[in-house]
Short mmCIF file of N, CA and C in Angstrom, two decimals:
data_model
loop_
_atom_site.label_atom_id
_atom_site.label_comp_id
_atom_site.label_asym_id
_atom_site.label_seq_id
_atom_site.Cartn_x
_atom_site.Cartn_y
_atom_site.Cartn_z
N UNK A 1 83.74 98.38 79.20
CA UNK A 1 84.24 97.04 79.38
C UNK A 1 84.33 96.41 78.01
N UNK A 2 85.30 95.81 77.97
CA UNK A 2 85.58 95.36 76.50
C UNK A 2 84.99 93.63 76.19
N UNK A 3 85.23 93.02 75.42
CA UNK A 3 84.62 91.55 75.97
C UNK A 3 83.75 91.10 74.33
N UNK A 4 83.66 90.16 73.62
CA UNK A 4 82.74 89.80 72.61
C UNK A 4 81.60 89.49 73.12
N UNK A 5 80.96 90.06 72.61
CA UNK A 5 79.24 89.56 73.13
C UNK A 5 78.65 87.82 72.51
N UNK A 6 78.48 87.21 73.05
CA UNK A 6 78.05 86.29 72.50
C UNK A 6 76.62 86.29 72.69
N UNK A 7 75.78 85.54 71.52
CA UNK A 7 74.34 86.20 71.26
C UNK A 7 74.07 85.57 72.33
N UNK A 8 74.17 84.16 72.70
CA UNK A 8 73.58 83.94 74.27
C UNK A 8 73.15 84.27 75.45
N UNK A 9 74.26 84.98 75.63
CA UNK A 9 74.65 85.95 76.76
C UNK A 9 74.57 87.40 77.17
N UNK A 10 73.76 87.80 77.80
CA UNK A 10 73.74 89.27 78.11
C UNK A 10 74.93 90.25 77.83
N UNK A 11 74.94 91.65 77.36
CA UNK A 11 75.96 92.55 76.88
C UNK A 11 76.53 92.46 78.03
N UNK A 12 77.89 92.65 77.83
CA UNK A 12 79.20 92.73 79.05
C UNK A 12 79.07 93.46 80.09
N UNK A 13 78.40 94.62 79.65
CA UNK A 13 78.25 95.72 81.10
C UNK A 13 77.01 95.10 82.33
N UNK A 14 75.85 94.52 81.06
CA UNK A 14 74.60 93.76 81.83
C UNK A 14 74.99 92.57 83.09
N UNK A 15 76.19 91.86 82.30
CA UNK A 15 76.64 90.98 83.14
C UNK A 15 77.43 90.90 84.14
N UNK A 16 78.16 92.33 84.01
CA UNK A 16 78.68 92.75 85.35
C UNK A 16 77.65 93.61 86.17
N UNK A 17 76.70 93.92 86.31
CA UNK A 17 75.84 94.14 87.00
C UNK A 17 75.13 93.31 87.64
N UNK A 18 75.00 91.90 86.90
CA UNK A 18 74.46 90.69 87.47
C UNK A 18 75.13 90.22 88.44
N UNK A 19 76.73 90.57 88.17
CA UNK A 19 77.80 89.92 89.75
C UNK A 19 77.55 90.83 90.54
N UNK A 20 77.34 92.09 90.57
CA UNK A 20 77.57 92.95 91.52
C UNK A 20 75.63 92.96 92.00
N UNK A 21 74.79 92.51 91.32
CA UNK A 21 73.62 92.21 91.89
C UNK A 21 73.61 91.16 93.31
N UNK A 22 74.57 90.03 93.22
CA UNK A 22 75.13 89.40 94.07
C UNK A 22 74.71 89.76 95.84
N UNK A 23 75.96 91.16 95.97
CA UNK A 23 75.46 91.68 97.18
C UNK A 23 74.61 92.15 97.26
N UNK A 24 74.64 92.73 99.11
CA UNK A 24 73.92 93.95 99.46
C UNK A 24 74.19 95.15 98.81
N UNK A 25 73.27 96.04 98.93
CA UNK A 25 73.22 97.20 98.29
C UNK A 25 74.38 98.39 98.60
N UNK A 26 74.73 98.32 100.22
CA UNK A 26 75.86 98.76 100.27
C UNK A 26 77.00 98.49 99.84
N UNK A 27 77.25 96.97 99.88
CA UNK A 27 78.64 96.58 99.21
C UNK A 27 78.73 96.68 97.89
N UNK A 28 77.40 96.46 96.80
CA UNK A 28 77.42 97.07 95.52
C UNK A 28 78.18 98.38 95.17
N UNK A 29 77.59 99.75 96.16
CA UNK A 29 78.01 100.51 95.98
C UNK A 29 79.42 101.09 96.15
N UNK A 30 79.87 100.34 97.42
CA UNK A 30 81.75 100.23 97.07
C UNK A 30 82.35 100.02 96.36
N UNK A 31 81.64 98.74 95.38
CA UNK A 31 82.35 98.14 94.16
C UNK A 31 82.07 98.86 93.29
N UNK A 32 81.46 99.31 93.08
CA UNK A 32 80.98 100.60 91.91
C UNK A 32 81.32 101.70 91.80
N UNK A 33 81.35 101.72 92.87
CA UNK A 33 83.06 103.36 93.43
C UNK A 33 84.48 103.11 93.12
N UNK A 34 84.79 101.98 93.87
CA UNK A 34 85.49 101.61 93.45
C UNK A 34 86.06 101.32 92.22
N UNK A 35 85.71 100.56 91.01
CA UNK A 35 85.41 100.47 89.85
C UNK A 35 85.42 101.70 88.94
N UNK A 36 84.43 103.03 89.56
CA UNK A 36 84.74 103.81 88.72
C UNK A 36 86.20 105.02 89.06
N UNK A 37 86.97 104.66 89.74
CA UNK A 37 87.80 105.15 90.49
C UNK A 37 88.88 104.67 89.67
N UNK A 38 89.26 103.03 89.91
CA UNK A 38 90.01 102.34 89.18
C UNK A 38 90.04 102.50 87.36
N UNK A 39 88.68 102.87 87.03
CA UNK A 39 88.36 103.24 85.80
C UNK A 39 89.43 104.42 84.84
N UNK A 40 88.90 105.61 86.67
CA UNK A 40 89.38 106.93 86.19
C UNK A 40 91.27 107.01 85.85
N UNK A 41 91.75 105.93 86.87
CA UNK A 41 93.37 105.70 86.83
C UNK A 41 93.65 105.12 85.42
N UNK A 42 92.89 104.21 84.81
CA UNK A 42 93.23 103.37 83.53
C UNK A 42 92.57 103.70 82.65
N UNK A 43 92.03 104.40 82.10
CA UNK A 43 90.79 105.09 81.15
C UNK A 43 91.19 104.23 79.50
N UNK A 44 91.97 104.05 79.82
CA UNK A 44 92.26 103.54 78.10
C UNK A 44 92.51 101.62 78.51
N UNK A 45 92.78 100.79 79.36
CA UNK A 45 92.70 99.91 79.83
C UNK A 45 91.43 99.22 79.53
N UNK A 46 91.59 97.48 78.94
CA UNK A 46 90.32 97.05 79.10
C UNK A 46 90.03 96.34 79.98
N UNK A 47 89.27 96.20 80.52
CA UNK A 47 88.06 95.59 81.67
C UNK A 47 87.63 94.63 81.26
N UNK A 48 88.29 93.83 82.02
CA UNK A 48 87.64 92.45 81.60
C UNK A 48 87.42 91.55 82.95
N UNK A 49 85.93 91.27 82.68
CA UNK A 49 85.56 90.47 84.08
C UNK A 49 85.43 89.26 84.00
N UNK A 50 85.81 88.48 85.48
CA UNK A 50 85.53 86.84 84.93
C UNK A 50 84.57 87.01 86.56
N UNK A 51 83.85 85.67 86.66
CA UNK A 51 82.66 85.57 87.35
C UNK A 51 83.37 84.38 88.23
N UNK A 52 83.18 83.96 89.57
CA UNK A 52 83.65 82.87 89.97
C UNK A 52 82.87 82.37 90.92
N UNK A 53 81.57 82.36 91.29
CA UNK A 53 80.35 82.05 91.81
C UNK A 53 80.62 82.76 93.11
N UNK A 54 81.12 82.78 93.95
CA UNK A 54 80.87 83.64 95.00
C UNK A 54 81.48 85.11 94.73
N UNK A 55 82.27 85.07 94.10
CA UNK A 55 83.07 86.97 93.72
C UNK A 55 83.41 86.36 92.31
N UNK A 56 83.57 87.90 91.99
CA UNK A 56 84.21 88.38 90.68
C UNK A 56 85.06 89.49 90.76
N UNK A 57 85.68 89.42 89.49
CA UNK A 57 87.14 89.57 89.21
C UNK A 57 86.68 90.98 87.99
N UNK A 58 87.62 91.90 88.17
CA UNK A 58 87.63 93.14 86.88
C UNK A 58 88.74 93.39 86.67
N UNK A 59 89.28 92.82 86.20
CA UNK A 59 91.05 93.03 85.16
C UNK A 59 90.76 94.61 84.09
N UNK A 60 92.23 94.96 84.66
CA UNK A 60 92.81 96.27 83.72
C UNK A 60 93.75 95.78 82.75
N UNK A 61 93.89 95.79 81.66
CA UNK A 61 94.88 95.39 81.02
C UNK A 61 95.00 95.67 80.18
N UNK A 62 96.21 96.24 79.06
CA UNK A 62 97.02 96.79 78.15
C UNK A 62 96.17 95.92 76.99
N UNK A 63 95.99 94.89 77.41
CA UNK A 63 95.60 93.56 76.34
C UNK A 63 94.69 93.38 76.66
N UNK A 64 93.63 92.21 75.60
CA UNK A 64 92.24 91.49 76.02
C UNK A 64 92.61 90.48 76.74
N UNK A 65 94.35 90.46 77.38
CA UNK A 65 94.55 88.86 77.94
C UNK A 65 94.00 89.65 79.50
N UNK A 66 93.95 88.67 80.41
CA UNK A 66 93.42 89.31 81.86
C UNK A 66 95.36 88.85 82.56
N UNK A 67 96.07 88.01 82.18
CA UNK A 67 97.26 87.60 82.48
C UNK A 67 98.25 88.85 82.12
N UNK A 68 97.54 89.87 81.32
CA UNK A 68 98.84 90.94 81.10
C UNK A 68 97.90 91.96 82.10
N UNK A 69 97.17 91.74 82.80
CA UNK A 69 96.38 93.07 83.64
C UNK A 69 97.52 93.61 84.71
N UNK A 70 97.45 95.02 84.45
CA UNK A 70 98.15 95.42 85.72
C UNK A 70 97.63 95.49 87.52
N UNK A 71 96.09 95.50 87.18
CA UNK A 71 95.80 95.74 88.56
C UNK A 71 94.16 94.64 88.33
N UNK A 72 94.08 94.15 89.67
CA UNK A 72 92.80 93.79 89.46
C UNK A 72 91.47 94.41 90.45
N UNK A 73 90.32 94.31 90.37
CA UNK A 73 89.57 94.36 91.44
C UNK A 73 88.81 93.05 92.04
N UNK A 74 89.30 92.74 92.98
CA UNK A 74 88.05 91.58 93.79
C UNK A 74 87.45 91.19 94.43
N UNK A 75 85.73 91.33 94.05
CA UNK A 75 84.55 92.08 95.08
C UNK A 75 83.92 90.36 95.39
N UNK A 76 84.13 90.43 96.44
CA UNK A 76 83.87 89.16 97.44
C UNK A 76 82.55 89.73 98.35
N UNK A 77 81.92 88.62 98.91
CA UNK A 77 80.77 89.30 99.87
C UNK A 77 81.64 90.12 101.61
N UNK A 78 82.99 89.72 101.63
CA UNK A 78 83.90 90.30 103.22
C UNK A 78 84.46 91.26 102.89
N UNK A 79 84.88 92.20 101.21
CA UNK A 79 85.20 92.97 101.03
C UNK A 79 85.74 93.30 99.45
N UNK A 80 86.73 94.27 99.44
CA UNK A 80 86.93 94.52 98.12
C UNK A 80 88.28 94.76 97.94
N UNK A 81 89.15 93.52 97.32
CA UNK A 81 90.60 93.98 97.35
C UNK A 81 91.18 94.47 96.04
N UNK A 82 92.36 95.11 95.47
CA UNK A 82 92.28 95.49 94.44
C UNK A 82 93.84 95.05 94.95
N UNK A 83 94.09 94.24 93.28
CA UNK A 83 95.40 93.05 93.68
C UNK A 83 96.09 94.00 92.51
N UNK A 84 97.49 93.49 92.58
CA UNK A 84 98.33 94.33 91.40
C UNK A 84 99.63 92.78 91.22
N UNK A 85 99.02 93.03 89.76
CA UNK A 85 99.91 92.21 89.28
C UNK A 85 101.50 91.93 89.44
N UNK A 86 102.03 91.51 89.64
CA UNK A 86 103.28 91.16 90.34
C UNK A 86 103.98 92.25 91.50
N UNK A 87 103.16 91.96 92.20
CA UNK A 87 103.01 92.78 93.65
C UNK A 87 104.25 92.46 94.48
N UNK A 88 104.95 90.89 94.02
CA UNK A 88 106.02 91.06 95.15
C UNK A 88 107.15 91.55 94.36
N UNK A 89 106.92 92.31 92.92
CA UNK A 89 108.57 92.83 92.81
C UNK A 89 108.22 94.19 92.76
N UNK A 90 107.10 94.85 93.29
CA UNK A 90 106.82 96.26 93.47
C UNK A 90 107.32 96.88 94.94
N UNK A 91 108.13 98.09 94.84
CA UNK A 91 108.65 98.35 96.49
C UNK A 91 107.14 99.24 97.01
N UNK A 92 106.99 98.35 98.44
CA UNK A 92 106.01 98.52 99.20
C UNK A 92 107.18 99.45 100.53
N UNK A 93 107.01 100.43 101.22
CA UNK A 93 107.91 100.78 101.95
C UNK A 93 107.15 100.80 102.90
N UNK A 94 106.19 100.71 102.82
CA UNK A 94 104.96 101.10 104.23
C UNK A 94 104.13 100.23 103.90
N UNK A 95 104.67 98.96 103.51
CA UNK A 95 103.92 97.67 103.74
C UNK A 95 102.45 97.53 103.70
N UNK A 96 102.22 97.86 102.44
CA UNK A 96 100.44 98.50 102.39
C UNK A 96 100.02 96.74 101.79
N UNK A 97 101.01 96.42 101.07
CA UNK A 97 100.60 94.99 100.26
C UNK A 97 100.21 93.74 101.40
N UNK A 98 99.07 93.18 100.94
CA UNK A 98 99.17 91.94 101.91
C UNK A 98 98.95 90.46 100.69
N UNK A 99 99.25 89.50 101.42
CA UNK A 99 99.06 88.24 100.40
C UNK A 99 100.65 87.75 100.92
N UNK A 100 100.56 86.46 100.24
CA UNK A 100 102.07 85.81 100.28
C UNK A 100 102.37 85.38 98.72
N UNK A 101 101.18 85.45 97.55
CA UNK A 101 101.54 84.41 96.70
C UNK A 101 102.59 84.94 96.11
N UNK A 102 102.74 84.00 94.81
CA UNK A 102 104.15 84.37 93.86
C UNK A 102 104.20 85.60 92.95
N UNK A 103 102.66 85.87 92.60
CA UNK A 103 102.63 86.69 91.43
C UNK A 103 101.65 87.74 91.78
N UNK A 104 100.80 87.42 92.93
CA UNK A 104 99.90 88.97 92.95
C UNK A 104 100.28 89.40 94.51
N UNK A 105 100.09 90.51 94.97
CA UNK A 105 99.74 91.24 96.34
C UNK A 105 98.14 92.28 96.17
N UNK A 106 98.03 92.52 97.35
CA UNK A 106 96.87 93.51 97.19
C UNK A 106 96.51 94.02 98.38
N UNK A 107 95.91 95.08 98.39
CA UNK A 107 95.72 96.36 99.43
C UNK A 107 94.00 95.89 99.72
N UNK A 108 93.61 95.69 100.75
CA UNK A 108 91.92 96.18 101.32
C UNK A 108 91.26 97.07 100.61
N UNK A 109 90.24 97.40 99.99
CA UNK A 109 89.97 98.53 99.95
C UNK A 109 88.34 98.79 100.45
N UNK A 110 88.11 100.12 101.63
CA UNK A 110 87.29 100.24 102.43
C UNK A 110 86.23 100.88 101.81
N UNK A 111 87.01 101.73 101.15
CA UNK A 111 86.45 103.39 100.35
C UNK A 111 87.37 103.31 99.06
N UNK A 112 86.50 104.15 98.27
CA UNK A 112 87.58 104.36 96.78
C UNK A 112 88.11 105.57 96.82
N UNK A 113 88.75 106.67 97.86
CA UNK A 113 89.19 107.33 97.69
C UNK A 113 90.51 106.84 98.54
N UNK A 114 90.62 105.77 98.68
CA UNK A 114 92.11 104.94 99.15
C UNK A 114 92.67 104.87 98.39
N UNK A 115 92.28 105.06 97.07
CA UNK A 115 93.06 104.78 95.63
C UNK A 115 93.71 106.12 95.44
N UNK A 116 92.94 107.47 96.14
CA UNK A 116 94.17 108.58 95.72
C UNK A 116 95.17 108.86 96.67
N UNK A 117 95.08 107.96 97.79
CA UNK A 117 96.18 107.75 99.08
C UNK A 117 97.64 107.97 97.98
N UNK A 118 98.77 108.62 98.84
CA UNK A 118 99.96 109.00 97.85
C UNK A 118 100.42 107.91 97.89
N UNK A 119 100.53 107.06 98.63
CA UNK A 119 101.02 105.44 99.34
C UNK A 119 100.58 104.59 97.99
N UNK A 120 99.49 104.06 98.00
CA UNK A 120 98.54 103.67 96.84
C UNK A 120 98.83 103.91 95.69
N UNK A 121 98.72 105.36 95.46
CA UNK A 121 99.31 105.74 94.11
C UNK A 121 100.55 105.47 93.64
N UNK A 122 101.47 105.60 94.51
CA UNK A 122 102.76 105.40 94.22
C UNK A 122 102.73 103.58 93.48
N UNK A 123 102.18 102.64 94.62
CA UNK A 123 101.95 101.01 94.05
C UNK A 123 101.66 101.09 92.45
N UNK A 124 100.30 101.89 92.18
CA UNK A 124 99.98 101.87 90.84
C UNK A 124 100.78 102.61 90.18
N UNK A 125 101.36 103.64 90.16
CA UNK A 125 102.58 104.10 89.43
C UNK A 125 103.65 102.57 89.09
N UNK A 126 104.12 102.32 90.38
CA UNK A 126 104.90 101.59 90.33
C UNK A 126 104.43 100.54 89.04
N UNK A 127 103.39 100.18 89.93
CA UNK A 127 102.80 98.58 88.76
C UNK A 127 102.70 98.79 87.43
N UNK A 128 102.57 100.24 86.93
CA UNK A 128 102.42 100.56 85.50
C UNK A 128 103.97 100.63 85.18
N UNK A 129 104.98 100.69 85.53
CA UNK A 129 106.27 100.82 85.44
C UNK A 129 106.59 99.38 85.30
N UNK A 130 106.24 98.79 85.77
CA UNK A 130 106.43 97.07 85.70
C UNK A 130 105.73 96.34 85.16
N UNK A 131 104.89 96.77 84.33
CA UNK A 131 103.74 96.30 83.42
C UNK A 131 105.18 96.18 82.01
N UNK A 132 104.69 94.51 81.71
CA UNK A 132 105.56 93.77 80.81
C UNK A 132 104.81 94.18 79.63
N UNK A 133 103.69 94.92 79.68
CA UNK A 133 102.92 94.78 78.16
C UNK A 133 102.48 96.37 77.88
#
């Protein structure tokens, strides 16, 4: 995870352990599967988390901006969705995307081996194809 440490503040990885301390122990471990799953697709991508008192957010992105991220993860205490940046100009053919907004969509995710679904993959193919940065 990429991120400046400020001396205040616990190292970046410490502090994403503190959000994911949050849940239960099971839902930790989805997000952490998850996470390292999403990891394995973007390996050169930085990770950048923002905290938002009930969930947090883990941006992939080309850049340290989280606004150029191609995909996000967001681990809430009801589940774990993994949003993709401009989701409504990505072709969904089997309507995997849910959301209405302007600029993101995103898929459920139950298990992290939904991420090697060919369906799925294809989205993140796609989204890296449409990645402005």
């Amino acid at each position: 995870m990429t991120g400046a440490i400020d001396s205040g503040k616990p190292a970046p990885e410490a502090q994403l352990r503190s959000f994911n301390a949050r849940f239960d122990p099971e839902h930790q471990k989805l997000i952490r599967s998850v996470r390292a799953a999403v990891r394995k697709r973007f390996p050169t991508a930085n990770e950048l988390a923002y905290d938002y008192s009930s969930f947090f957010v883990i941006a992939y992105s080309p850049t340290e901006r989280g606004i150029d991220a191609i995909v996000s993860i967001a681990a809430r205490a009801n589940g774990v969705d993994l949003y993709f940046n401009h989701g409504p100009q990505l072709p969904d053919p089997k309507r995997l995307l849910l959301g209405s907004g302007k600029q993101t969509r995103f898929v459920r995710v139950e298990a992290a081996r939904q991420l090697a679904d060919p369906d799925v993959e294809a989205l993140l193919a796609a989204a890296i194809d449409h990645a402005s940065v």
